[in-house]
Short mmCIF file of C-alpha atoms in Angstrom, two decimals:
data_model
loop_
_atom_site.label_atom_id
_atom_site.label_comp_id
_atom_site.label_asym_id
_atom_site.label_seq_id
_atom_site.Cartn_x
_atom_site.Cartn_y
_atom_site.Cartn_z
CA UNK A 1 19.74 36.51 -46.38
CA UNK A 2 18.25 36.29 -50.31
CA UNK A 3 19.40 39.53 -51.82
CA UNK A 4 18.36 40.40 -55.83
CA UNK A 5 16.20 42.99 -57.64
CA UNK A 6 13.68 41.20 -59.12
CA UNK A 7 10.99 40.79 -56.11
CA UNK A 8 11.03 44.27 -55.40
CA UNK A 9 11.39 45.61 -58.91
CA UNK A 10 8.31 44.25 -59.57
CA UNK A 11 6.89 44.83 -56.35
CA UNK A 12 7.46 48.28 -57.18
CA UNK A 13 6.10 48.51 -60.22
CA UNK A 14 2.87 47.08 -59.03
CA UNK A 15 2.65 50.01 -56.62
CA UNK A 16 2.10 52.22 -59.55
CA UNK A 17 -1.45 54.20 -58.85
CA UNK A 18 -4.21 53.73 -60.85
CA UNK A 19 -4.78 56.11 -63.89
CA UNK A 20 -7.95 57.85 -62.39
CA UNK A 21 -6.07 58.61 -58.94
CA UNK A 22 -5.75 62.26 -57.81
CA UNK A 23 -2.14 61.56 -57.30
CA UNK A 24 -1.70 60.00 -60.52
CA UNK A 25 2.02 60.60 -61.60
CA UNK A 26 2.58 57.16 -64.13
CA UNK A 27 5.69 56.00 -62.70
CA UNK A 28 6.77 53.41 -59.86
CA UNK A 29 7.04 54.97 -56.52
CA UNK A 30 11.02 55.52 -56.58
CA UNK A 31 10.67 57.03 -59.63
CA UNK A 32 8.94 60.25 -58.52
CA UNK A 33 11.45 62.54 -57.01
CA UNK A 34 14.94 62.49 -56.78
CA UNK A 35 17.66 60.34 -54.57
CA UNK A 36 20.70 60.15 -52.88
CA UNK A 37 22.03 57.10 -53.03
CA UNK A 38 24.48 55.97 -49.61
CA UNK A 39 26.43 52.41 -49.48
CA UNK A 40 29.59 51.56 -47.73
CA UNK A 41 30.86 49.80 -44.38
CA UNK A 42 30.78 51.95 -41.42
CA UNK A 43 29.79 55.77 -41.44
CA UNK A 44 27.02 55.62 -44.61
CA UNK A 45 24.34 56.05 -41.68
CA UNK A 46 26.12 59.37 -40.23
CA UNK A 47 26.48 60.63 -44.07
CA UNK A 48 22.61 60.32 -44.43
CA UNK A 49 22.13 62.32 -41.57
CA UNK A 50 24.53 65.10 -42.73
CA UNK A 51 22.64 65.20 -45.76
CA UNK A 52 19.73 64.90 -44.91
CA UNK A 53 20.27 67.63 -42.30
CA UNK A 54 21.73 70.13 -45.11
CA UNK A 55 18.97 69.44 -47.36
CA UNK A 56 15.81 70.32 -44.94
CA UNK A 57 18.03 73.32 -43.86
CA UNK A 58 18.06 74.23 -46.95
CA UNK A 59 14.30 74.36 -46.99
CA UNK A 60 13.27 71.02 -48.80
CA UNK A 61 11.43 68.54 -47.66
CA UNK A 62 13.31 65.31 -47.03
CA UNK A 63 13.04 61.54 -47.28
CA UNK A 64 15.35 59.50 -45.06
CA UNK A 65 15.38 55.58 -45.54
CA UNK A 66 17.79 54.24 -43.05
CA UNK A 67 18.67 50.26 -41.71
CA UNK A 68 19.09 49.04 -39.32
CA UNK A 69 16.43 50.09 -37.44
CA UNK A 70 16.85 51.47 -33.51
CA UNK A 71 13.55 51.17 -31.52
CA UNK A 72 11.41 49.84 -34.45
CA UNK A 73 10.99 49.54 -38.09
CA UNK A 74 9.24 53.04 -37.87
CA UNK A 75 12.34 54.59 -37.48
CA UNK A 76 14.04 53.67 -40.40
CA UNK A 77 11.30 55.61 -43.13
CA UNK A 78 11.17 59.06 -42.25
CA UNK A 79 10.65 62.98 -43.45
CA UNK A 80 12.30 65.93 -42.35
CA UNK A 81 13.47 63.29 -39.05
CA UNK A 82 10.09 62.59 -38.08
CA UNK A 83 9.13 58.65 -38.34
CA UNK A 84 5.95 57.55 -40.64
CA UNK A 85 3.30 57.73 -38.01
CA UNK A 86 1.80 53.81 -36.51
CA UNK A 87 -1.21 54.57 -38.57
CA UNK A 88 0.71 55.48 -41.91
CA UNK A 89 2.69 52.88 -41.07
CA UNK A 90 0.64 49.90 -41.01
CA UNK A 91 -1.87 51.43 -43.72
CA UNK A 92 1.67 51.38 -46.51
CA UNK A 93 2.53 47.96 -45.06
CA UNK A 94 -0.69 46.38 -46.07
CA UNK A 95 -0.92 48.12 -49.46
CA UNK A 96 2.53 46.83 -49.98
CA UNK A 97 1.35 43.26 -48.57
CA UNK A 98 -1.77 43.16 -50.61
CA UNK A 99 0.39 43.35 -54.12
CA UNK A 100 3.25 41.11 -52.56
CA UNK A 101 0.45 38.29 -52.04
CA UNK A 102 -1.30 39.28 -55.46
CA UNK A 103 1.78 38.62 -57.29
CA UNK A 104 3.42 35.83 -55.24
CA UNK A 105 6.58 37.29 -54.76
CA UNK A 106 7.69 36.51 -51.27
CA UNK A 107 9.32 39.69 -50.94
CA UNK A 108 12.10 39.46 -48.26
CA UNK A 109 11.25 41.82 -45.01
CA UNK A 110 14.24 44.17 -46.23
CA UNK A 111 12.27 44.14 -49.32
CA UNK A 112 8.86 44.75 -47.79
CA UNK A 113 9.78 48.07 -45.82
CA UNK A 114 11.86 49.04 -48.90
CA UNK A 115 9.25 49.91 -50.38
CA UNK A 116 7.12 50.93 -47.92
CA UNK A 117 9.58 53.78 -48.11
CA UNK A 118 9.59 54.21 -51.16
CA UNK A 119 6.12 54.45 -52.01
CA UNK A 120 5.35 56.66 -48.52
CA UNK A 121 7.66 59.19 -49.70
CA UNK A 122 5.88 59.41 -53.32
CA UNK A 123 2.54 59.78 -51.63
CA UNK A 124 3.93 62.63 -49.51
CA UNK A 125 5.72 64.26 -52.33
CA UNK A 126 8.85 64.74 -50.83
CA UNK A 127 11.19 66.98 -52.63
CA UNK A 128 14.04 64.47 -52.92
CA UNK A 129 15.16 61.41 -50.39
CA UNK A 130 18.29 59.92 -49.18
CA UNK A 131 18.33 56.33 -48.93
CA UNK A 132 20.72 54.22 -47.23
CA UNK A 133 21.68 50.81 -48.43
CA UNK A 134 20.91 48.06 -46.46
CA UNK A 135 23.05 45.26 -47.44
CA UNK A 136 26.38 45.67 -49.71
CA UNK A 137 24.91 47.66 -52.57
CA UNK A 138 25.17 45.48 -56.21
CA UNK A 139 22.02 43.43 -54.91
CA UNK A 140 20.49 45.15 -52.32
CA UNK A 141 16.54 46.36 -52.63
CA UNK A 142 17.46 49.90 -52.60
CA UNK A 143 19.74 49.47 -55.86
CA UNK A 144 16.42 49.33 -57.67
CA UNK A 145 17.02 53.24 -58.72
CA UNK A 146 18.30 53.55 -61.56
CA UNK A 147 19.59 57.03 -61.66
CA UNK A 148 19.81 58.98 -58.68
CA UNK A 149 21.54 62.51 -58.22
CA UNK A 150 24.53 61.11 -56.59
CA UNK A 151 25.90 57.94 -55.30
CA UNK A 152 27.84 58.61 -52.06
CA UNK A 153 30.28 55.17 -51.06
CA UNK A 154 31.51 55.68 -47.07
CA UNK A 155 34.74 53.87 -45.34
CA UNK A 156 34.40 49.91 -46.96
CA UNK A 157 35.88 47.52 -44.02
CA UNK A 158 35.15 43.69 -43.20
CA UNK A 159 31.46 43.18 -42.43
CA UNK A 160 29.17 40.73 -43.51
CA UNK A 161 31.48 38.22 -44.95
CA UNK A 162 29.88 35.30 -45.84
CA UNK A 163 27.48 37.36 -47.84
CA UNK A 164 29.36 39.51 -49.48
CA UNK A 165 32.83 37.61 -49.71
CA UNK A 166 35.94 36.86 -47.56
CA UNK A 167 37.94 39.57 -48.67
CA UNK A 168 38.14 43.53 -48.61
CA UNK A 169 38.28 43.25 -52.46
CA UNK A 170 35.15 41.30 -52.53
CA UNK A 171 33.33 43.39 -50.67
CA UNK A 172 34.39 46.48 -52.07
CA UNK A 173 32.91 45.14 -55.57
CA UNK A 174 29.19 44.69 -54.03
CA UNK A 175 29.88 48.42 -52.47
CA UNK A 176 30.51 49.17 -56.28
CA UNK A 177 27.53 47.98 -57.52
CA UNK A 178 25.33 51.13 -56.98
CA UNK A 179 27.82 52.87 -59.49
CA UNK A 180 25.90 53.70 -62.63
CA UNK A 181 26.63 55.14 -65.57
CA UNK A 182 25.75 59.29 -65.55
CA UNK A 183 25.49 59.43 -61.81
CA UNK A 184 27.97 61.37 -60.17
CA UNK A 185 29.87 58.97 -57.43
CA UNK A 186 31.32 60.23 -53.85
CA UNK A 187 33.70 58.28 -51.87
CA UNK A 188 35.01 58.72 -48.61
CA UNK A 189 37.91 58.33 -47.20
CA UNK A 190 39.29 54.89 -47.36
CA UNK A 191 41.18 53.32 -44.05
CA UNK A 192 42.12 50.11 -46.31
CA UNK A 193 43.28 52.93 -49.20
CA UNK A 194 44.14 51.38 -52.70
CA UNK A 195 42.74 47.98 -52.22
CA UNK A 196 39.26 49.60 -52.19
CA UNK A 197 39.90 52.62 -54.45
CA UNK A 198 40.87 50.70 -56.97
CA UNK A 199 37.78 48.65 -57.30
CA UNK A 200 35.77 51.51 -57.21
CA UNK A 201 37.61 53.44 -59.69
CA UNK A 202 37.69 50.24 -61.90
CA UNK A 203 33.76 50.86 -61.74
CA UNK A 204 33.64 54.24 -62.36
CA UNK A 205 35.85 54.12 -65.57
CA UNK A 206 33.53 51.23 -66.93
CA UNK A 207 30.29 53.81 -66.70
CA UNK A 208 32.93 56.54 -67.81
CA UNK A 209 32.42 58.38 -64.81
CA UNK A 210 35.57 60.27 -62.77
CA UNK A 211 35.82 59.25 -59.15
CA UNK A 212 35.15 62.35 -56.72
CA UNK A 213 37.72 61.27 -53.85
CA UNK A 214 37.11 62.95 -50.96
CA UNK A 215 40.13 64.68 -48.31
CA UNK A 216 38.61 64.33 -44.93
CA UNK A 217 38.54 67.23 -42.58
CA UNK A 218 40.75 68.39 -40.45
CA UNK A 219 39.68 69.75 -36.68
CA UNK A 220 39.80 73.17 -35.77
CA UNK A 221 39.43 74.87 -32.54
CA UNK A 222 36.47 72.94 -30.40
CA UNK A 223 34.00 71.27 -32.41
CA UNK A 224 34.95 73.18 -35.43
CA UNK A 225 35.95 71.28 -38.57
CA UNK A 226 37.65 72.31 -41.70
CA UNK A 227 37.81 70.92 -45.33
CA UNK A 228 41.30 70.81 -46.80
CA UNK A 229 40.57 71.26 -49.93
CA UNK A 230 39.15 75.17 -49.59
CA UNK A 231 39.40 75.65 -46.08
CA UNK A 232 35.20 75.74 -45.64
CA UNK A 233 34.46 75.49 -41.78
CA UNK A 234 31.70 74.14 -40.23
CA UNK A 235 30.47 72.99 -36.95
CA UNK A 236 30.89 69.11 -36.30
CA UNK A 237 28.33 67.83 -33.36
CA UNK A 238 29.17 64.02 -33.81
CA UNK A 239 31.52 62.64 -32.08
CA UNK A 240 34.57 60.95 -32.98
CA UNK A 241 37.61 61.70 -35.62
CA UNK A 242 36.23 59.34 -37.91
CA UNK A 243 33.05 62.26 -38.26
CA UNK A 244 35.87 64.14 -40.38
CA UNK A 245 35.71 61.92 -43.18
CA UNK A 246 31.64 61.35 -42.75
CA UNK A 247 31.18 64.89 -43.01
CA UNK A 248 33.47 65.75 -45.71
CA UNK A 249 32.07 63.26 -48.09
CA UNK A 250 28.28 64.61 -46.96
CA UNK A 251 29.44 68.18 -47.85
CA UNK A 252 31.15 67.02 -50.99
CA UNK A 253 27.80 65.07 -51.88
CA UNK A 254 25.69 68.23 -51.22
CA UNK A 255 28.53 70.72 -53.14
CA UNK A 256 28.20 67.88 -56.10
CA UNK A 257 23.94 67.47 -56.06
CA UNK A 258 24.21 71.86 -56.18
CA UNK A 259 26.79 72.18 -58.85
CA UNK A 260 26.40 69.27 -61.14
CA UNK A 261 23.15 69.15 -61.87
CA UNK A 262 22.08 71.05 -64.12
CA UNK A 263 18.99 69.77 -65.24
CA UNK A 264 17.38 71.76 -62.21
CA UNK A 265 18.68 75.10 -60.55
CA UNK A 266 16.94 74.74 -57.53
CA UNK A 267 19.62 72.97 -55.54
CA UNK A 268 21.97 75.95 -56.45
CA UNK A 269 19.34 78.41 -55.38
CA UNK A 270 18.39 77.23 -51.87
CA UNK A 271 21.87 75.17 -50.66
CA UNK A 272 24.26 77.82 -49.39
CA UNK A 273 27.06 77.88 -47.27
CA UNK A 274 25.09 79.20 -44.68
CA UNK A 275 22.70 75.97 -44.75
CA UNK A 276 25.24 74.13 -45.47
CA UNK A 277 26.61 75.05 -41.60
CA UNK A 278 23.33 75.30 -40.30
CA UNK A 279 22.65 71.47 -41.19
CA UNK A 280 25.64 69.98 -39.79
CA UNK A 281 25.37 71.87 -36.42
CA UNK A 282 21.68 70.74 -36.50
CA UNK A 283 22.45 67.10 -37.15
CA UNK A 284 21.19 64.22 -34.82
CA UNK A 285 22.25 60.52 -35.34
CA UNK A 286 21.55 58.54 -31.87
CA UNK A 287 23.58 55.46 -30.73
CA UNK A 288 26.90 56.04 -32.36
CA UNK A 289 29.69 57.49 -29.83
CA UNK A 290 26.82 59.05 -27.75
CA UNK A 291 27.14 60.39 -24.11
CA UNK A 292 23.64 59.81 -22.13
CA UNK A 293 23.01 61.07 -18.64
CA UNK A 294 20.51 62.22 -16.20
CA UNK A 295 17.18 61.48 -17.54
CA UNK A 296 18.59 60.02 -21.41
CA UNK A 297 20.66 57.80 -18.89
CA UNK A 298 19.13 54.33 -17.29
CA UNK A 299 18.87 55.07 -13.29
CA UNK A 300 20.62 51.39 -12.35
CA UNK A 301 23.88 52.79 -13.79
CA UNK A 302 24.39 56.17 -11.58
CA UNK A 303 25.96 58.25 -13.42
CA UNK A 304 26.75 59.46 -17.29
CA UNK A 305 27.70 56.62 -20.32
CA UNK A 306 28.64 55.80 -23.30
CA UNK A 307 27.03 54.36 -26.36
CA UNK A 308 27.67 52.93 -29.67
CA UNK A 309 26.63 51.02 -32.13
CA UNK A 310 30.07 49.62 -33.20
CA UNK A 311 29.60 45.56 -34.17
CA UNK A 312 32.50 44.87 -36.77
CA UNK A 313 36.46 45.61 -36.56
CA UNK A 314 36.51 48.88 -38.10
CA UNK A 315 34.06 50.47 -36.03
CA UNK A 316 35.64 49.08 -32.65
CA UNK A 317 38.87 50.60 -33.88
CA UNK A 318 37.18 54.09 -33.88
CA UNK A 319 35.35 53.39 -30.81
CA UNK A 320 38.41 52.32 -29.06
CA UNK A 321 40.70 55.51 -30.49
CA UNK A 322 37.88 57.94 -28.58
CA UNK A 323 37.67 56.47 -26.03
CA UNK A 324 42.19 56.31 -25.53
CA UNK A 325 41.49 59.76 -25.76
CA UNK A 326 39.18 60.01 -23.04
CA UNK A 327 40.83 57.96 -20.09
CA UNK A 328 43.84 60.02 -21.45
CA UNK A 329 41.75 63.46 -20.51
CA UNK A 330 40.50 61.95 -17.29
CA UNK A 331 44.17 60.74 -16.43
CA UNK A 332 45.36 63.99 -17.43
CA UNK A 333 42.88 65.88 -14.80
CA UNK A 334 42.73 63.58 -11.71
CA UNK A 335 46.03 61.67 -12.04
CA UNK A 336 44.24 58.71 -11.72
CA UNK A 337 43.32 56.64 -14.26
CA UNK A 338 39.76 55.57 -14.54
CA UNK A 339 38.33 51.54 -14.89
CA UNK A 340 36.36 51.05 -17.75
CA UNK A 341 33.31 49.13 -17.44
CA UNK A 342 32.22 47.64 -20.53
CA UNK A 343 28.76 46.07 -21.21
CA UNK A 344 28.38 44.31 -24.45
CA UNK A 345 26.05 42.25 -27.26
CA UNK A 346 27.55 40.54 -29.97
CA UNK A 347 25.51 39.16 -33.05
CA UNK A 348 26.27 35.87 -34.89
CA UNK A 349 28.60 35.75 -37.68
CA UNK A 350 31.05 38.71 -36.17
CA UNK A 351 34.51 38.05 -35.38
CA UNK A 352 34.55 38.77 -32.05
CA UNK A 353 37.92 37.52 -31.01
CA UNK A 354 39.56 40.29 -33.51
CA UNK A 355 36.47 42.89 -31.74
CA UNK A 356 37.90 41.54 -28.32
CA UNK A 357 41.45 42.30 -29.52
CA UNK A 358 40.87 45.77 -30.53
CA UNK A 359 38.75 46.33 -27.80
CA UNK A 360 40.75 45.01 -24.53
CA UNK A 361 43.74 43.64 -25.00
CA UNK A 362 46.85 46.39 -25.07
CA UNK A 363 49.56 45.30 -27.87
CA UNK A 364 47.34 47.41 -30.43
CA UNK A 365 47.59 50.53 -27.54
CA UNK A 366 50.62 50.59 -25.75
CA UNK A 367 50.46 53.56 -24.40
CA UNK A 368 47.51 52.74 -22.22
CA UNK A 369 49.24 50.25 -19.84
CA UNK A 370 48.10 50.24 -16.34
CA UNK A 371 46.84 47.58 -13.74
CA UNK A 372 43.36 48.53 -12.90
CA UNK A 373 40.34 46.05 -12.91
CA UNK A 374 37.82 46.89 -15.87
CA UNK A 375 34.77 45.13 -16.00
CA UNK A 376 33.01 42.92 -19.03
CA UNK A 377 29.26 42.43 -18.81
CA UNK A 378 28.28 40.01 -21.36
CA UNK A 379 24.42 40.49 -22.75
CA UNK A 380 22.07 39.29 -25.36
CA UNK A 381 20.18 42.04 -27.12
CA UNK A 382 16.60 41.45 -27.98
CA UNK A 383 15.87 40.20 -31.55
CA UNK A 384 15.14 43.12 -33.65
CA UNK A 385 11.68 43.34 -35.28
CA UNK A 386 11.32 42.06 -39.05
CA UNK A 387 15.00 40.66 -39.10
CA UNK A 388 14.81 37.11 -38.59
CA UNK A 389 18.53 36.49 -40.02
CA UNK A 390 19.66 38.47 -37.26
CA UNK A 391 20.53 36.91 -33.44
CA UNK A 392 22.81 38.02 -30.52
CA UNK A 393 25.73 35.39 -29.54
CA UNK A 394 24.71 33.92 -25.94
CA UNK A 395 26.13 36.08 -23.14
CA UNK A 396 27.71 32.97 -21.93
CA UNK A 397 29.55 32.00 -24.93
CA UNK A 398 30.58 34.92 -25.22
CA UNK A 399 31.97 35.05 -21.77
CA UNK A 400 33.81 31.87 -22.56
CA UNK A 401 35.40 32.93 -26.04
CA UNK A 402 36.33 36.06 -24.08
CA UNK A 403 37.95 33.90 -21.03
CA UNK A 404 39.90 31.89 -23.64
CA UNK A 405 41.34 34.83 -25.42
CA UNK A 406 42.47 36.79 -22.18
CA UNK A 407 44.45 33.63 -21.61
CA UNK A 408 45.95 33.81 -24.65
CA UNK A 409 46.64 37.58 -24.63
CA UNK A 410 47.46 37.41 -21.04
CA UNK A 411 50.77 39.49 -21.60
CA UNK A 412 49.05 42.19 -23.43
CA UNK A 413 45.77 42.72 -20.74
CA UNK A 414 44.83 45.91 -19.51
CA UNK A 415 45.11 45.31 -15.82
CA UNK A 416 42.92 42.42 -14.99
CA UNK A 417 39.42 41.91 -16.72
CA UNK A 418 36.30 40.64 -14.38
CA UNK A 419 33.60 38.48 -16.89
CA UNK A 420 30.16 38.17 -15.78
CA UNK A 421 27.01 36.53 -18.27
CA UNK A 422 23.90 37.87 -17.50
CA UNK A 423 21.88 36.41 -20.41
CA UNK A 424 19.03 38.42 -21.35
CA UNK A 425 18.91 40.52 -18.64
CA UNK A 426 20.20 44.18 -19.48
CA UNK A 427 19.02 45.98 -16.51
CA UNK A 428 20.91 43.76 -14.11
CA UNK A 429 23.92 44.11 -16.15
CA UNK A 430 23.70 47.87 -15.97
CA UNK A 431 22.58 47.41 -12.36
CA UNK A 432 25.87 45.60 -11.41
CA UNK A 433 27.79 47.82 -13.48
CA UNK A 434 26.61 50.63 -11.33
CA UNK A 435 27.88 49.10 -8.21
CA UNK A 436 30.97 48.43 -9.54
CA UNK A 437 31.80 52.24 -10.81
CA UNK A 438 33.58 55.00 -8.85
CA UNK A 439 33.42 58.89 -9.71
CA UNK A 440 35.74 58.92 -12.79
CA UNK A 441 34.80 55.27 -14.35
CA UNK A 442 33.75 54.77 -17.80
CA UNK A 443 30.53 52.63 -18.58
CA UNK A 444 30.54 51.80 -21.91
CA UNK A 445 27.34 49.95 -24.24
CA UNK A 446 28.66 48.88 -27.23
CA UNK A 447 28.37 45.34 -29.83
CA UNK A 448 25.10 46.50 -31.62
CA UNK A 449 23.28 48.94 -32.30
CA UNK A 450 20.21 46.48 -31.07
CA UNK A 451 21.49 46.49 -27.61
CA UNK A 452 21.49 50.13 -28.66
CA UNK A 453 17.77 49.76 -28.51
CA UNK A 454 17.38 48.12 -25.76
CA UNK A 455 18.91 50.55 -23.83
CA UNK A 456 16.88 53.06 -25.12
CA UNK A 457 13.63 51.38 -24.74
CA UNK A 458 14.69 50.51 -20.87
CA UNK A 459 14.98 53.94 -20.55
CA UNK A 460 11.48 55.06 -21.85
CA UNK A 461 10.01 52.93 -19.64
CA UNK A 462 11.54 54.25 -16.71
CA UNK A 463 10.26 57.56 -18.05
CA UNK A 464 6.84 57.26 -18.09
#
């Protein structure tokens, strides 16, 4: 992975339209309306939705920059959460191409539809854009604005390691790195607590900026949320508890962009409460802790499931607290406590024994001890489009490093734990999965969010 500015500074600058264009504004692409700038570890892609979701409630029109990718590369570039059409699409690519070639940059792919974005959402004139960081922050593509409305940092954890460094310190210092001086920084809730806020209050002091530290929310009655700092309530449609502290820091972002900038009114005027509440309820972020059923759901499993993107400690941890909660519900109402099926892809360069840890084995739950057989499909998830550093860990090895660690955690098992590799092969995974479940089971997809995709494109298919 080659990470730095310089390619796509240039790049960017190159993308400048000629003087005698129509559309003539002077400037580099990402210099022509205003951004929202989102880094962190696990949750910055929810956050972007919440804003983004406020904002076009609000009645602006909205750029949304977003990576991974689900389905394809389309999906990551879009306005008011509809994708840049094929047509757009491949028309900004070449443009982009053309000046890459012209100037012998070698952009990176990351760099490439960076700017794609960047320059699609100039030509469409959209009012302002939120745009996700890809990689860390200090030397990712996107950290080529240099003053956006706010910076917004989400939960830091252990991810990409032996990029961004082999410790939670490290990593929180690359986070930092979209901290600039005069820009207004956000920051979520932090599971690893001082350790990360003091590196990013470190930053903030050094652009003499105050660090906006944000309460998550606390839940109300149903799907209702409150913020405990003034007791605003909103609607919460994402699952999870870890959607309190996503949401907070979106509203907080929003309540900052509305108050804090003075320079233009117009955020005050049209952001209200009321589309402040309208936007959450209204927001849509697939993949991550998502029931699918009937026709969302792929026939071969019979019956409802659940998805999520989760590929790195932290996340499992949240995935694995919802779904305690779950078999706790189901235990509750039957008196029977329902198998969990899991069907998983792991990419390279994850620490998977700590994911199967947190995932499987019961000293980090003890309160969900029981003897039942649970299932554990191993797949490999199809390589995602345009990300050639990226690969899924055989299904077989992964069955072995799983079969090795059940032995070692033997004590600490939930029940017993059937293993079955089925390579490439997704459908007969989740076609042996559905043989396997009875009425109250849980199927769970989880690893990446490029199995994710798979899913979703197996079940397109079977829709047309």
């Amino acid at each position: 992975m080659d990470l730095g500015l310089n390619r796509v500074t240039r790049l960017l600058e190159a993308l400048k339209p000629p003087s005698t264009s129509a559309n003539a504004y002077d400037l580099a692409p990402h210099l022509t309306y205003p951004i929202i700038h989102v880094a962190g570890t696990n949750g910055k892609g929810s956050i972007c939705a919440y804003i983004s979701s406020i904002l076009q409630a609000s009645g602006f029109r909205v750029g949304r920059y977003n990576s991974p990718h689900l389905i394809t590369p389309r999906d990551t570039i879009q306005i008011n959460n509809q994708p840049i059409s094929q047509s757009d699409y491949d028309y900004v690519t070449e443009v982009v191409r053309q000046k890459d070639r012209e100037l012998e940059l070698k952009a990176t792919s990351f760099e490439i539809l960076t700017a794609v974005a960047f320059y699609w959402f100039a030509y469409e004139r959209v009012d302002i854009a939120v745009i996700e960081v890809g990689v860390g922050g200090r030397l990712d593509a996107t950290n080529v604005v240099p003053n956006p409305k706010v910076c917004v940092i989400a939960s830091i954890g252990m991810d990409h390691g032996t990029v961004l460094g082999n410790t939670i310190e490290e990593i929180a210092s690359e986070k930092a790195g979209i901290i600039k001086q005069g820009v207004p920084v956000v920051v979520s809730f932090q599971v690893e607590g001082e350790k990360v806020y003091k590196i990013l209050e470190d930053k903030a002091i050094s652009v003499g900026l105050p660090l906006n530290k944000v309460i998550k929310a606390k839940p109300a009655l149903g799907h209702w949320a409150e913020l405990e700092d003034d007791g605003f309530k909103f609607w919460l449609p994402l699952l999870g508890d870890f959607q309190l502290e996503n949401a907070a820091a979106a509203i907080r972002a929003i309540d900052v962009l509305r108050k804090n900038d003075k320079s233009d009114m117009i955020w005050s005027q049209k952001i209200t409460e009321e589309t402040i509440r309208k936007g959450m309820e209204e927001t849509v972020w697939p993949g991550r802790l998502q029931w699918v059923e009937d026709t969302v759901a792929p026939k071969e499993v019979n019956g409802q499931m659940l998805i999520d993107g989760a590929h790195n400690p932290a996340a499992a941890v949240a995935l694995r607290s919802f779904v305690n909660e779950h078999v706790a519900r189901r235990s509750l109402l039957s008196g029977i406590r329902p198998r969990i099926h899991w069907i998983v892809g792991l990419t390279k360069g994850k620490d998977i024994e700590e994911m199967f840890d947190i995932l499987l084995f019961q000293h980090l739950h003890p309160q969900n001890q029981g003897s039942e057989t649970n299932t554990f499909s191993a797949v490999e998830f199809t390589p995602p489009e345009g990300m050639p550093w990226v690969s899924s860990i055989a299904a077989q090895e992964v069955c072995d490093r799983l079969t090795q660690r059940r032995d070692q955690q033997k004590e600490n098992c939930w029940g017993s734990l059937e293993i079955r590799s089925f390579g490439t092969d997704l459908r007969a995974a989740l076609a042996w999965v559905g043989t396997q479940r009875q009425e109250d089971d849980v199927v769970i997809l989880c690893g990446s969010l490029y199995l994710v995709a798979d899913l979703f494109r197996l079940v397109q298919q079977q829709r047309k």
